[in-house]
GROMACS .gro file of C-alpha atoms in nm:
model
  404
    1UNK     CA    1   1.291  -1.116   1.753
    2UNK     CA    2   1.313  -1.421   1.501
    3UNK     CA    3   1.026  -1.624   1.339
    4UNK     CA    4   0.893  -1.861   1.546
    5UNK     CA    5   1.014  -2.226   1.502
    6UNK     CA    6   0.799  -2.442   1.313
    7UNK     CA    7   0.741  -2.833   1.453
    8UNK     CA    8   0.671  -3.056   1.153
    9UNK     CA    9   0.279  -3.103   1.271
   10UNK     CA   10   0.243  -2.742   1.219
   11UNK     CA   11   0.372  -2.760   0.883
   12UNK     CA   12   0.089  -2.715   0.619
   13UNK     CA   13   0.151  -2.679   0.239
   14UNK     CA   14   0.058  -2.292   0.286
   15UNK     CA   15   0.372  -2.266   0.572
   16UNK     CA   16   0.597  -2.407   0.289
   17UNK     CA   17   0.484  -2.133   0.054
   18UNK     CA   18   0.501  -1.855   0.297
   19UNK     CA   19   0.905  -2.063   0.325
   20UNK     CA   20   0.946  -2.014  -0.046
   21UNK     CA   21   0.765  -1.654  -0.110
   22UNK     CA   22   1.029  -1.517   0.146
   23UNK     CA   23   1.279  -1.700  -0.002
   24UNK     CA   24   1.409  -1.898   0.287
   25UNK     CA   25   1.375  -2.227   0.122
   26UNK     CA   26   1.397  -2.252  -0.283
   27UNK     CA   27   1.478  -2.635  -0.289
   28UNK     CA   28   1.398  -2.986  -0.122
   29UNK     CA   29   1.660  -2.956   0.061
   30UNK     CA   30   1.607  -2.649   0.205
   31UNK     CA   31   1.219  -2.734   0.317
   32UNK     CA   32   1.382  -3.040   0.448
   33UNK     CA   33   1.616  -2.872   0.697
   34UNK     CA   34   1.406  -2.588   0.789
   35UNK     CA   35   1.078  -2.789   0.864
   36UNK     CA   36   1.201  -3.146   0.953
   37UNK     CA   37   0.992  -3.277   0.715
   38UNK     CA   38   1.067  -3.642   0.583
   39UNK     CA   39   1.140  -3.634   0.159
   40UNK     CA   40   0.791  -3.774   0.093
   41UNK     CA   41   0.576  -3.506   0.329
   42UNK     CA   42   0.760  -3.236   0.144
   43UNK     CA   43   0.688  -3.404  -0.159
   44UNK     CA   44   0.337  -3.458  -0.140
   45UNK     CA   45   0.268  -3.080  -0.005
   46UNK     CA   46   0.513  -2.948  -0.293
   47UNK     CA   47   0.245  -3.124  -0.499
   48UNK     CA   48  -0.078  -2.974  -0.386
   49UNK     CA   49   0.145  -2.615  -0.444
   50UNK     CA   50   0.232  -2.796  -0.835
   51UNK     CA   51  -0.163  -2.860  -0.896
   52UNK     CA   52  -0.260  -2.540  -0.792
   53UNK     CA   53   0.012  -2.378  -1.039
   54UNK     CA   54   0.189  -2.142  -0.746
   55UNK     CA   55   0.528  -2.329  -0.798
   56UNK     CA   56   0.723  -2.272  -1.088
   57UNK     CA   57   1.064  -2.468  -1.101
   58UNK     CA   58   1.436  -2.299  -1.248
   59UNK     CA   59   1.733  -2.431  -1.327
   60UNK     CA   60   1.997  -2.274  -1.014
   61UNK     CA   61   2.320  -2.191  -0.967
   62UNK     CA   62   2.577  -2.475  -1.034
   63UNK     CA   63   2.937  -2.532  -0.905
   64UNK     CA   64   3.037  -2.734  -1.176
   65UNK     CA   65   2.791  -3.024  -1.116
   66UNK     CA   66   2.455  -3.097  -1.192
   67UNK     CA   67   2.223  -2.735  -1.121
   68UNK     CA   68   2.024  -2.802  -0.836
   69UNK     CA   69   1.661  -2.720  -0.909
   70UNK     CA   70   1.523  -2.414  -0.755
   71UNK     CA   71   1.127  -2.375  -0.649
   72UNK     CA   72   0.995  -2.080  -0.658
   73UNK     CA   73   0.656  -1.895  -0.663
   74UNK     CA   74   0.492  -1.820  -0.984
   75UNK     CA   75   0.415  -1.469  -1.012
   76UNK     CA   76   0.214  -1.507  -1.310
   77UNK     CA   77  -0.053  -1.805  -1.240
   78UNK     CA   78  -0.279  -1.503  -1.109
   79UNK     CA   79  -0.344  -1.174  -1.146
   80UNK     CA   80  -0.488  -0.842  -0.949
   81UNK     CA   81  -0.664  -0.574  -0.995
   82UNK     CA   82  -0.618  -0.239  -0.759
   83UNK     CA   83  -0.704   0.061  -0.745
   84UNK     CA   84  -0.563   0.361  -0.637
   85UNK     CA   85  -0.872   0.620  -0.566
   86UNK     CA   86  -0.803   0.967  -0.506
   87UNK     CA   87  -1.042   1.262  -0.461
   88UNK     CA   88  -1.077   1.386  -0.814
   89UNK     CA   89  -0.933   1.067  -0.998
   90UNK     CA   90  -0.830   0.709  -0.983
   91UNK     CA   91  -0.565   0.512  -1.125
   92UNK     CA   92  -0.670   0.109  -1.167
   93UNK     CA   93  -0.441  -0.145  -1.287
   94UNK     CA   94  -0.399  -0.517  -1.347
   95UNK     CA   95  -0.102  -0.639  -1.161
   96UNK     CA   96   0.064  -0.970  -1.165
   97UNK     CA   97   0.164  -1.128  -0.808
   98UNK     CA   98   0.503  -1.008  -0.801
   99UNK     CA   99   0.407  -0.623  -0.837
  100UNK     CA  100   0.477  -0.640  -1.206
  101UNK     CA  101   0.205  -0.368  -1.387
  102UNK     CA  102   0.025  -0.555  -1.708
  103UNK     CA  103  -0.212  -0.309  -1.775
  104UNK     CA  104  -0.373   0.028  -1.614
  105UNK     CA  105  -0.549   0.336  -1.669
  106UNK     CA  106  -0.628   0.661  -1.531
  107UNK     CA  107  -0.932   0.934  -1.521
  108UNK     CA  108  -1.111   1.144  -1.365
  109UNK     CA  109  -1.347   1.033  -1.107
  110UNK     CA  110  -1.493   1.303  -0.835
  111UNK     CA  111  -1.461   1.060  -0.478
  112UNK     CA  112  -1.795   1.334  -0.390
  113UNK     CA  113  -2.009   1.182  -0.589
  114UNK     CA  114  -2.048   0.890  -0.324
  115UNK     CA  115  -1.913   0.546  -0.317
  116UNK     CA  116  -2.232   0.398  -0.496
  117UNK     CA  117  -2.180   0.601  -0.844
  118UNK     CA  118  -1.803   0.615  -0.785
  119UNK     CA  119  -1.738   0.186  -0.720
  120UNK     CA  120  -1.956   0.137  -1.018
  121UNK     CA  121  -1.750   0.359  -1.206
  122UNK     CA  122  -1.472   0.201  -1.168
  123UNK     CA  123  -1.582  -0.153  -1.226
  124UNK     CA  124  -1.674  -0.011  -1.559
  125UNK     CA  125  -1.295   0.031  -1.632
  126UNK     CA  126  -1.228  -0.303  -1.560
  127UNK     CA  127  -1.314  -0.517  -1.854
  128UNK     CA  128  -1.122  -0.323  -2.092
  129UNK     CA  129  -0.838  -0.288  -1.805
  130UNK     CA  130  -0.807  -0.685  -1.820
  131UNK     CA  131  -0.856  -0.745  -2.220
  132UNK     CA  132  -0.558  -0.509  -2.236
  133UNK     CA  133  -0.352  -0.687  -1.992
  134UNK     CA  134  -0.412  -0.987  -2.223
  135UNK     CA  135  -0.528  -1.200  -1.896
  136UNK     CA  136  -0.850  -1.406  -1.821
  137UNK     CA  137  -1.101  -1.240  -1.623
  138UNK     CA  138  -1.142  -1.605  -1.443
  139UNK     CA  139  -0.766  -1.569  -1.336
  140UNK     CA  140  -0.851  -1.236  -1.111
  141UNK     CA  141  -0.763  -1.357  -0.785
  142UNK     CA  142  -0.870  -1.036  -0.541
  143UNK     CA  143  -0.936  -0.641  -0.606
  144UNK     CA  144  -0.700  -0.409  -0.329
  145UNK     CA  145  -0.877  -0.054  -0.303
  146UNK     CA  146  -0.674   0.234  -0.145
  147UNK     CA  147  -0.856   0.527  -0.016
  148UNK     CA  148  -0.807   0.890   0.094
  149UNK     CA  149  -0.918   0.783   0.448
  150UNK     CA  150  -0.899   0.586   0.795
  151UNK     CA  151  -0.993   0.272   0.759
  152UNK     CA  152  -1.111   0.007   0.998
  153UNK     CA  153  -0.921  -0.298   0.896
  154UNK     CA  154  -1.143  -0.580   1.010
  155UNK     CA  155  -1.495  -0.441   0.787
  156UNK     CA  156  -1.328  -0.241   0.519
  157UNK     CA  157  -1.529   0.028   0.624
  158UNK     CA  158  -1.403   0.407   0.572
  159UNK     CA  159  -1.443   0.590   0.899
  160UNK     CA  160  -1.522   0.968   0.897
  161UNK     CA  161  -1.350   1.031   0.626
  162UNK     CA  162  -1.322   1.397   0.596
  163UNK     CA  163  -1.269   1.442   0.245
  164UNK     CA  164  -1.535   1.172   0.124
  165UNK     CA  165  -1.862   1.266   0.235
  166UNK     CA  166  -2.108   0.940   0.208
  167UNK     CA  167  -1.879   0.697   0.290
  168UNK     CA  168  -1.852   0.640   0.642
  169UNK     CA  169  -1.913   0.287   0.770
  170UNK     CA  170  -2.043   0.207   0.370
  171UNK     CA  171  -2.023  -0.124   0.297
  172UNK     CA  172  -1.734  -0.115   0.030
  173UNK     CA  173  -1.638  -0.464  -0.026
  174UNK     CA  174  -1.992  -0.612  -0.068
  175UNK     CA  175  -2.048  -0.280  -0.324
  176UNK     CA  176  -1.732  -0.317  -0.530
  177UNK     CA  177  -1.821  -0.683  -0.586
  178UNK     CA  178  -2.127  -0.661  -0.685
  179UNK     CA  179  -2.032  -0.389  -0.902
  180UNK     CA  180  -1.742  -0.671  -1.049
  181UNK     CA  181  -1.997  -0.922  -1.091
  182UNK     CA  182  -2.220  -0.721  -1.283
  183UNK     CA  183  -1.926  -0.555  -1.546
  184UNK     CA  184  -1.647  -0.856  -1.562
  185UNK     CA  185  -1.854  -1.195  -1.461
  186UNK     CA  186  -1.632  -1.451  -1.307
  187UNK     CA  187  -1.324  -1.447  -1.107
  188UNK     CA  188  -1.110  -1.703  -0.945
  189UNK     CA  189  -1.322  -1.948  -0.760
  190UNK     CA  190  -1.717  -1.982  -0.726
  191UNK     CA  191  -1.790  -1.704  -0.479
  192UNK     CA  192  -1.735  -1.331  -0.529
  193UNK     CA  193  -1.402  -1.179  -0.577
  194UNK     CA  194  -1.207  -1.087  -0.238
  195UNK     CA  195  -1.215  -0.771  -0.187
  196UNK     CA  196  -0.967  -0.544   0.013
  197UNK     CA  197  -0.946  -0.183   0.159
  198UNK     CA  198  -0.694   0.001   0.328
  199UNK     CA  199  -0.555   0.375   0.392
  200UNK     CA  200  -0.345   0.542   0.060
  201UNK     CA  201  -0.074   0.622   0.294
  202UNK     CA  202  -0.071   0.245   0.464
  203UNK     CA  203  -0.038   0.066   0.065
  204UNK     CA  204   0.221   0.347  -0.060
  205UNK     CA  205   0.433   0.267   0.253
  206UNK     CA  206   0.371  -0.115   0.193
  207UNK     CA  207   0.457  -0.087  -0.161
  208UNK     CA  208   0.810   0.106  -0.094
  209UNK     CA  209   0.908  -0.065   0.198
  210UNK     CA  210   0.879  -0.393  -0.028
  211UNK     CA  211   1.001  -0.210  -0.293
  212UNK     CA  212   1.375  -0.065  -0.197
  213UNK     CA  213   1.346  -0.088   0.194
  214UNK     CA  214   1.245  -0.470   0.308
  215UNK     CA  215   1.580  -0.468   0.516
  216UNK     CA  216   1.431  -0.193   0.751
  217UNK     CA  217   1.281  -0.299   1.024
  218UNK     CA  218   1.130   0.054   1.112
  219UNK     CA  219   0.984   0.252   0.779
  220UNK     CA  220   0.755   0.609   0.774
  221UNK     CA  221   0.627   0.780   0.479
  222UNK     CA  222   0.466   1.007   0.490
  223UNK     CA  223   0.209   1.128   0.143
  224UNK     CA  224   0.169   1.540   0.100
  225UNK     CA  225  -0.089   1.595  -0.147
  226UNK     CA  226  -0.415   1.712  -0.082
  227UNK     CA  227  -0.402   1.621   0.250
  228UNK     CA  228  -0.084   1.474   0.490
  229UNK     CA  229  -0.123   1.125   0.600
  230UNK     CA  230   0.147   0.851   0.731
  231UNK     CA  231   0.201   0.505   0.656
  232UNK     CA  232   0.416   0.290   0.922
  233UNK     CA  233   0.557  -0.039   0.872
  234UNK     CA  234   0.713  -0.263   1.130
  235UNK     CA  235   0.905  -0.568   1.084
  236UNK     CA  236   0.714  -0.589   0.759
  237UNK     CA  237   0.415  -0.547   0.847
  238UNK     CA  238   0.162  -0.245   0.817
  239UNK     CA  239   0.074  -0.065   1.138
  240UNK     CA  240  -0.247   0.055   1.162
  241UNK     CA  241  -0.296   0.119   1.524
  242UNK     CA  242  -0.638  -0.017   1.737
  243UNK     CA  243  -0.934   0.060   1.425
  244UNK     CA  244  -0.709   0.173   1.156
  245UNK     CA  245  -0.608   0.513   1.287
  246UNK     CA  246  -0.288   0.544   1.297
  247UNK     CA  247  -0.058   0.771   1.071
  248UNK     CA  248  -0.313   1.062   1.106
  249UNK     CA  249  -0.068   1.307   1.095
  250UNK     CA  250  -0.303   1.546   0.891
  251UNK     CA  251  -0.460   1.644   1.201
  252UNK     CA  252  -0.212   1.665   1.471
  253UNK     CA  253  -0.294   2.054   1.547
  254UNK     CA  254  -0.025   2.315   1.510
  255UNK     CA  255  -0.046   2.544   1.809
  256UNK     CA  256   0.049   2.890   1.683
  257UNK     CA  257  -0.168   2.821   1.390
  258UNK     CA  258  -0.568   2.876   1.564
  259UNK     CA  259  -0.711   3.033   1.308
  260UNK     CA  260  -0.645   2.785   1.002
  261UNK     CA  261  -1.019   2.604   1.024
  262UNK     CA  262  -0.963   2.239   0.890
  263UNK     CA  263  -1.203   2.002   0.695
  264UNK     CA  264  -1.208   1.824   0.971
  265UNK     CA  265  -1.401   2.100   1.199
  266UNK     CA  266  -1.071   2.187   1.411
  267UNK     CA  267  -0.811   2.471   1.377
  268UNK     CA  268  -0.472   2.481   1.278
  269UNK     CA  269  -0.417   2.088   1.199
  270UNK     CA  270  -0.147   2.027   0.999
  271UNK     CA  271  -0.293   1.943   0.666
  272UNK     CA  272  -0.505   2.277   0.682
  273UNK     CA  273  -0.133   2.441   0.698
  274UNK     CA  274   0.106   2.276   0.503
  275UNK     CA  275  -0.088   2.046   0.246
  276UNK     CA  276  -0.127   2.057  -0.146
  277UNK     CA  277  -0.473   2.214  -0.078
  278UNK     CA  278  -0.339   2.507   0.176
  279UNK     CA  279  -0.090   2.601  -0.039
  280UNK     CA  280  -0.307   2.610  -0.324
  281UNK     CA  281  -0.542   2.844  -0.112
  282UNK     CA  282  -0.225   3.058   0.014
  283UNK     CA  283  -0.114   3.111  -0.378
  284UNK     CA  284  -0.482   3.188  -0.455
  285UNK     CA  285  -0.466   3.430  -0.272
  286UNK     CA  286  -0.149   3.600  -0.330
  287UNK     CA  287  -0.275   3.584  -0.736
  288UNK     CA  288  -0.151   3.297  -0.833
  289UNK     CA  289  -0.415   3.086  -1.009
  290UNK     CA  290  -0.389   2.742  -0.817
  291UNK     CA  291  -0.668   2.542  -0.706
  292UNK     CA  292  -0.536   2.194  -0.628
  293UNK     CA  293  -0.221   1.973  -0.496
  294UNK     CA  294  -0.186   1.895  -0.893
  295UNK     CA  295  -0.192   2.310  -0.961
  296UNK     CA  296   0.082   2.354  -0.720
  297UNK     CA  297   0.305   2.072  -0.814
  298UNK     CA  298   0.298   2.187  -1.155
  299UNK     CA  299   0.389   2.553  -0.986
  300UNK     CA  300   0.683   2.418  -0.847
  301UNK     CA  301   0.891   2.258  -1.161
  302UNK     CA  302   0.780   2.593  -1.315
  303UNK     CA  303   1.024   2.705  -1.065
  304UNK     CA  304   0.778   2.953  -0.955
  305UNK     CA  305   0.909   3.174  -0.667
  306UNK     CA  306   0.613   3.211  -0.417
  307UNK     CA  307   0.527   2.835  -0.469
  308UNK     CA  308   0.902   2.732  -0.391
  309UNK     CA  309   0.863   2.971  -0.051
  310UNK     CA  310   0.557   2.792   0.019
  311UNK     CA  311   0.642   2.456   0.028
  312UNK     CA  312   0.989   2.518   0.210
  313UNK     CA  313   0.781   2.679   0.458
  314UNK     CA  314   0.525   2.369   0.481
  315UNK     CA  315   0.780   2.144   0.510
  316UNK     CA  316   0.960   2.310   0.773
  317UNK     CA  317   0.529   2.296   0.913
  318UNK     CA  318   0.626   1.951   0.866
  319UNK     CA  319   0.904   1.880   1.028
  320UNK     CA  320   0.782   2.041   1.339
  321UNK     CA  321   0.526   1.694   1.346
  322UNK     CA  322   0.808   1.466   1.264
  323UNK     CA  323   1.010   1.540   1.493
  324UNK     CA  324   0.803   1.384   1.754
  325UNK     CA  325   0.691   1.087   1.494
  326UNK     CA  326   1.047   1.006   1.455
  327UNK     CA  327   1.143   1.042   1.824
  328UNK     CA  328   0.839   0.796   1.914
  329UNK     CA  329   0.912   0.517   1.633
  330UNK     CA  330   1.300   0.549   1.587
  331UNK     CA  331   1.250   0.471   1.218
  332UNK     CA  332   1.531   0.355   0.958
  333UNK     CA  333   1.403   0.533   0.647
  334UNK     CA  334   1.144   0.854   0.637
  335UNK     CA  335   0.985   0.911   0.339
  336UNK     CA  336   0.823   1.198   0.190
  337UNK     CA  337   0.602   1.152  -0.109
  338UNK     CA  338   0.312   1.268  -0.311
  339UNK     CA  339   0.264   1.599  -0.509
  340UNK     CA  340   0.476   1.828  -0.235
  341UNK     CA  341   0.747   1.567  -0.213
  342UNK     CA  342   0.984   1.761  -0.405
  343UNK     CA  343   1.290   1.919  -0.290
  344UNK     CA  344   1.153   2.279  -0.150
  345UNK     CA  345   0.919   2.050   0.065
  346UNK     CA  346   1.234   1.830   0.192
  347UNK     CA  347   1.459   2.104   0.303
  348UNK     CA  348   1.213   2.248   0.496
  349UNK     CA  349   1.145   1.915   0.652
  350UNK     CA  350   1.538   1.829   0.713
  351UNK     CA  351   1.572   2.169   0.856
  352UNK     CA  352   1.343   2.112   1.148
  353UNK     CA  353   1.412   1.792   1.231
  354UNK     CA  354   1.774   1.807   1.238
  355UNK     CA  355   1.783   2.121   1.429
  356UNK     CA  356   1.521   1.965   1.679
  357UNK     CA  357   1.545   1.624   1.765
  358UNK     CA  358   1.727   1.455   1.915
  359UNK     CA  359   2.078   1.314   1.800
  360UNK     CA  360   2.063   0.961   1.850
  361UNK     CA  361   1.698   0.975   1.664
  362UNK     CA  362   1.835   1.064   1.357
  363UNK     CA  363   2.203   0.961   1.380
  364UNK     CA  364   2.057   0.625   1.179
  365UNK     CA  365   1.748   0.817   0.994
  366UNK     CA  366   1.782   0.802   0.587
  367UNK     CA  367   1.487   1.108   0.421
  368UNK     CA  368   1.425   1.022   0.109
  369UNK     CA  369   1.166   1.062  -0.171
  370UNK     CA  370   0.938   0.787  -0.347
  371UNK     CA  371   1.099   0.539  -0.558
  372UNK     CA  372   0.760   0.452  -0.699
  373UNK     CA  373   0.615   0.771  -0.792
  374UNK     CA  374   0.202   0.782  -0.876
  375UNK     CA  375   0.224   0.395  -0.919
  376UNK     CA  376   0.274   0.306  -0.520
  377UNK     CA  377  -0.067   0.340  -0.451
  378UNK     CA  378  -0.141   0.048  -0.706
  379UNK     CA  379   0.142  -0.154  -0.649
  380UNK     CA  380   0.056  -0.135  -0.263
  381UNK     CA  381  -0.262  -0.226  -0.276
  382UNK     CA  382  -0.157  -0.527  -0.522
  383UNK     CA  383   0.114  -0.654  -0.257
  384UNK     CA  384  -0.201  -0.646   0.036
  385UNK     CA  385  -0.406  -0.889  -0.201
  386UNK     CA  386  -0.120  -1.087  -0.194
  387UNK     CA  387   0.016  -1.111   0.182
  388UNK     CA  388  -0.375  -1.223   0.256
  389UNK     CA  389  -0.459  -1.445  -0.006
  390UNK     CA  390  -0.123  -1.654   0.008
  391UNK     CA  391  -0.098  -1.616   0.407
  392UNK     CA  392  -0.028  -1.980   0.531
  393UNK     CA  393  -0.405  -2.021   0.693
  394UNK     CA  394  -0.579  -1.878   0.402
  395UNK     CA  395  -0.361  -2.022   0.094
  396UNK     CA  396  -0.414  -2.366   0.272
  397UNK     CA  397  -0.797  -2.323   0.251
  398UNK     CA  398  -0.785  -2.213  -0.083
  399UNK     CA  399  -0.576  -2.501  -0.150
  400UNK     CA  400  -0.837  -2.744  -0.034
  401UNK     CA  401  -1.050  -2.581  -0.298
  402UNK     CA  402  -0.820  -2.577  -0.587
  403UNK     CA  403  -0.707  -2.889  -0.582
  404UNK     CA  404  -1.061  -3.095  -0.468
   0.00000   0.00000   0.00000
């Protein structure tokens, strides 16, 4: 299905930027024929977007006359911060609008230690994090926070997270900007900064979807690293099911595997079979000296034989799962990444599902690997900030504030 058509009283100055961000309108003209707009209505919105500083105006293409003059947004009148927090470190980084990375940094940061020690930690990062992005702290327009668990879109809230014990239902946004109020000061506007929280899996999918894939109506990936989790995005948008649980592949429960015991409590999930933490246990105990995802990643470009057999095999574990994931969402690209997603870990998953499902599921299907590497998580959790701050209702009442 198409957009929606837009009647001129439902045009705002936030519906024209949502026009120009998606590049279906870059000049007067344009916003003219798309909206029905008169000249001056367009102008006077396009004006509240100038004051603001979201606009920035280039010099187009020309066919021998005068260039017509282009509108676009300004990735660089505001900045983000996000964080990508995994379960014995964190990446941060300071992010302009578009995606572009100014500034981040890395280290170690145990998510067990419970979200009060660990959000407080990482606020500490940030004012050095911004001084080296060379940005003002009063230009930080929202924090994005992605997490090794389900989340429950509406509150932010972490929901049984099995690998981070203390945070269920914990009230991360209110925490992380207090924490940002008491290490960095001010941020864009008078109240607190916005804060948002979503899965790892949902912002990596976000990010590479927006990334190489925007063209693809129906997108997976899937992350293999300590755990297995899936990110889904539909016409654009991030799936996350009723209260944030969907793509919880992890624990979709192998049958001929009952006596696997999972973090979780059950037997023979996936992620207690075929993740960066099983396999580390299996090559433990064949003498291999491998205690994390990390351990065995570095295992496999060693080219180290029982690690390559390993991950073949947990892909294949893998596969067995997608099959029915890809026969239920019919998706355009599947993508495998994290720690495992190297190319042991894709055979095995190609062999399954090409030898099991059906035809017409995969006669379309592109498997590929992450075009973003370690930086998705930050770069998707950027791009959320961004799709809620400058969605047409909200960038309209942030408008009114600007510009009073």
């Amino acid at each position: 299905m198409g957009e929606p058509m837009l009647t001129p009283t439902q045009i705002s100055a936030g519906e024209l930027l949502q026009l120009i961000r998606g590049g279906r309108a870059n000049t007067r003209a344009d916003l003219q024929r798309i909206t029905g707009l008169s000249r001056s209505t367009i102008g006077q919105r396009l004006d509240l977007l100038n004051r603001a500083g979201w606009l920035k105006h280039v010099a187009g293409s020309s066919t021998g006359g005068r260039p017509s003059q282009q509108i676009v947004f300004d990735p660089r009148h505001a900045s983000v911060i996000a964080v990508d927090l995994e379960i014995k470190h964190a990446r941060a980084a300071v992010l302009d609008l578009g995606g572009a990375i100014l500034a981040e940094t890395t280290g170690p940061l145990d998510i067990g230690e419970g979200p009060e020690a660990v959000l407080d930690q990482l606020a500490q990062w940030f004012p050095d994090l911004i001084a080296a992005a060379g940005v003002d702290a009063a230009h930080i327009c929202g924090i994005g926070l992605s997490v090794p668990g389900p989340v429950e879109w509406e509150t932010g809230h972490v929901i049984e997270p099995p690998v981070m014990p203390g945070w269920d239902r914990y009230p991360i946004r209110e925490r992380l900007q207090k924490a940002y109020a008491e290490h960095v000061g001010r941020s864009m506007g008078d109240g607190p900064v916005p804060v948002f929280v979503d899965n790892d899996a949902n912002l990596m999918a976000l990010a590479e979807h927006q990334a190489s894939h925007r063209d693809c109506t129906a997108f997976v990936l899937v992350k293999v690293s300590t755990g297995i989790g899936a990110g889904v995005v539909v016409d654009g948008k991030v799936y996350r099911g009723i209260d944030g649980g969907a793509g919880d592949i992890g624990h979709i429960r192998l049958h001929d595997r009952p006596d696997v015991l999972c973090m979780c409590g059950s037997h023979g999930c996936l992620g207690a079979v075929a993740s960066g933490r099983a396999l580390a246990g299996d090559l433990s105990a064949l003498g291999t000296d491998a205690t994390s995802a990390a351990d065995v990643k570095r295992l496999l470009a060693d080219g180290h034989p029982d690690a390559l057999r390993l991950a073949r095999e947990a892909g294949r574990r893998a596969g067995e799962v997608l099959v029915t994931v890809v026969s239920l969402l019919n998706p355009g690209v599947l993508m495998i990444a994290g720690e495992l997603s190297g190319a042991p870990f894709m055979t095995g998953v190609r062999e399954l599902l090409y030898q099991r499902a059906f035809p017409r599921a995969t006669a379309n299907l592109q498997v590929v690997t992450s075009r973003l590497g370690e930086h998705a998580g930050v770069i998707g959790a950027a791009a959320m900030v961004v799709e809620i701050l400058y969605a047409p209702d909200r960038a309209e009442a942030r408008l009114g504030h600007l510009t009073a």
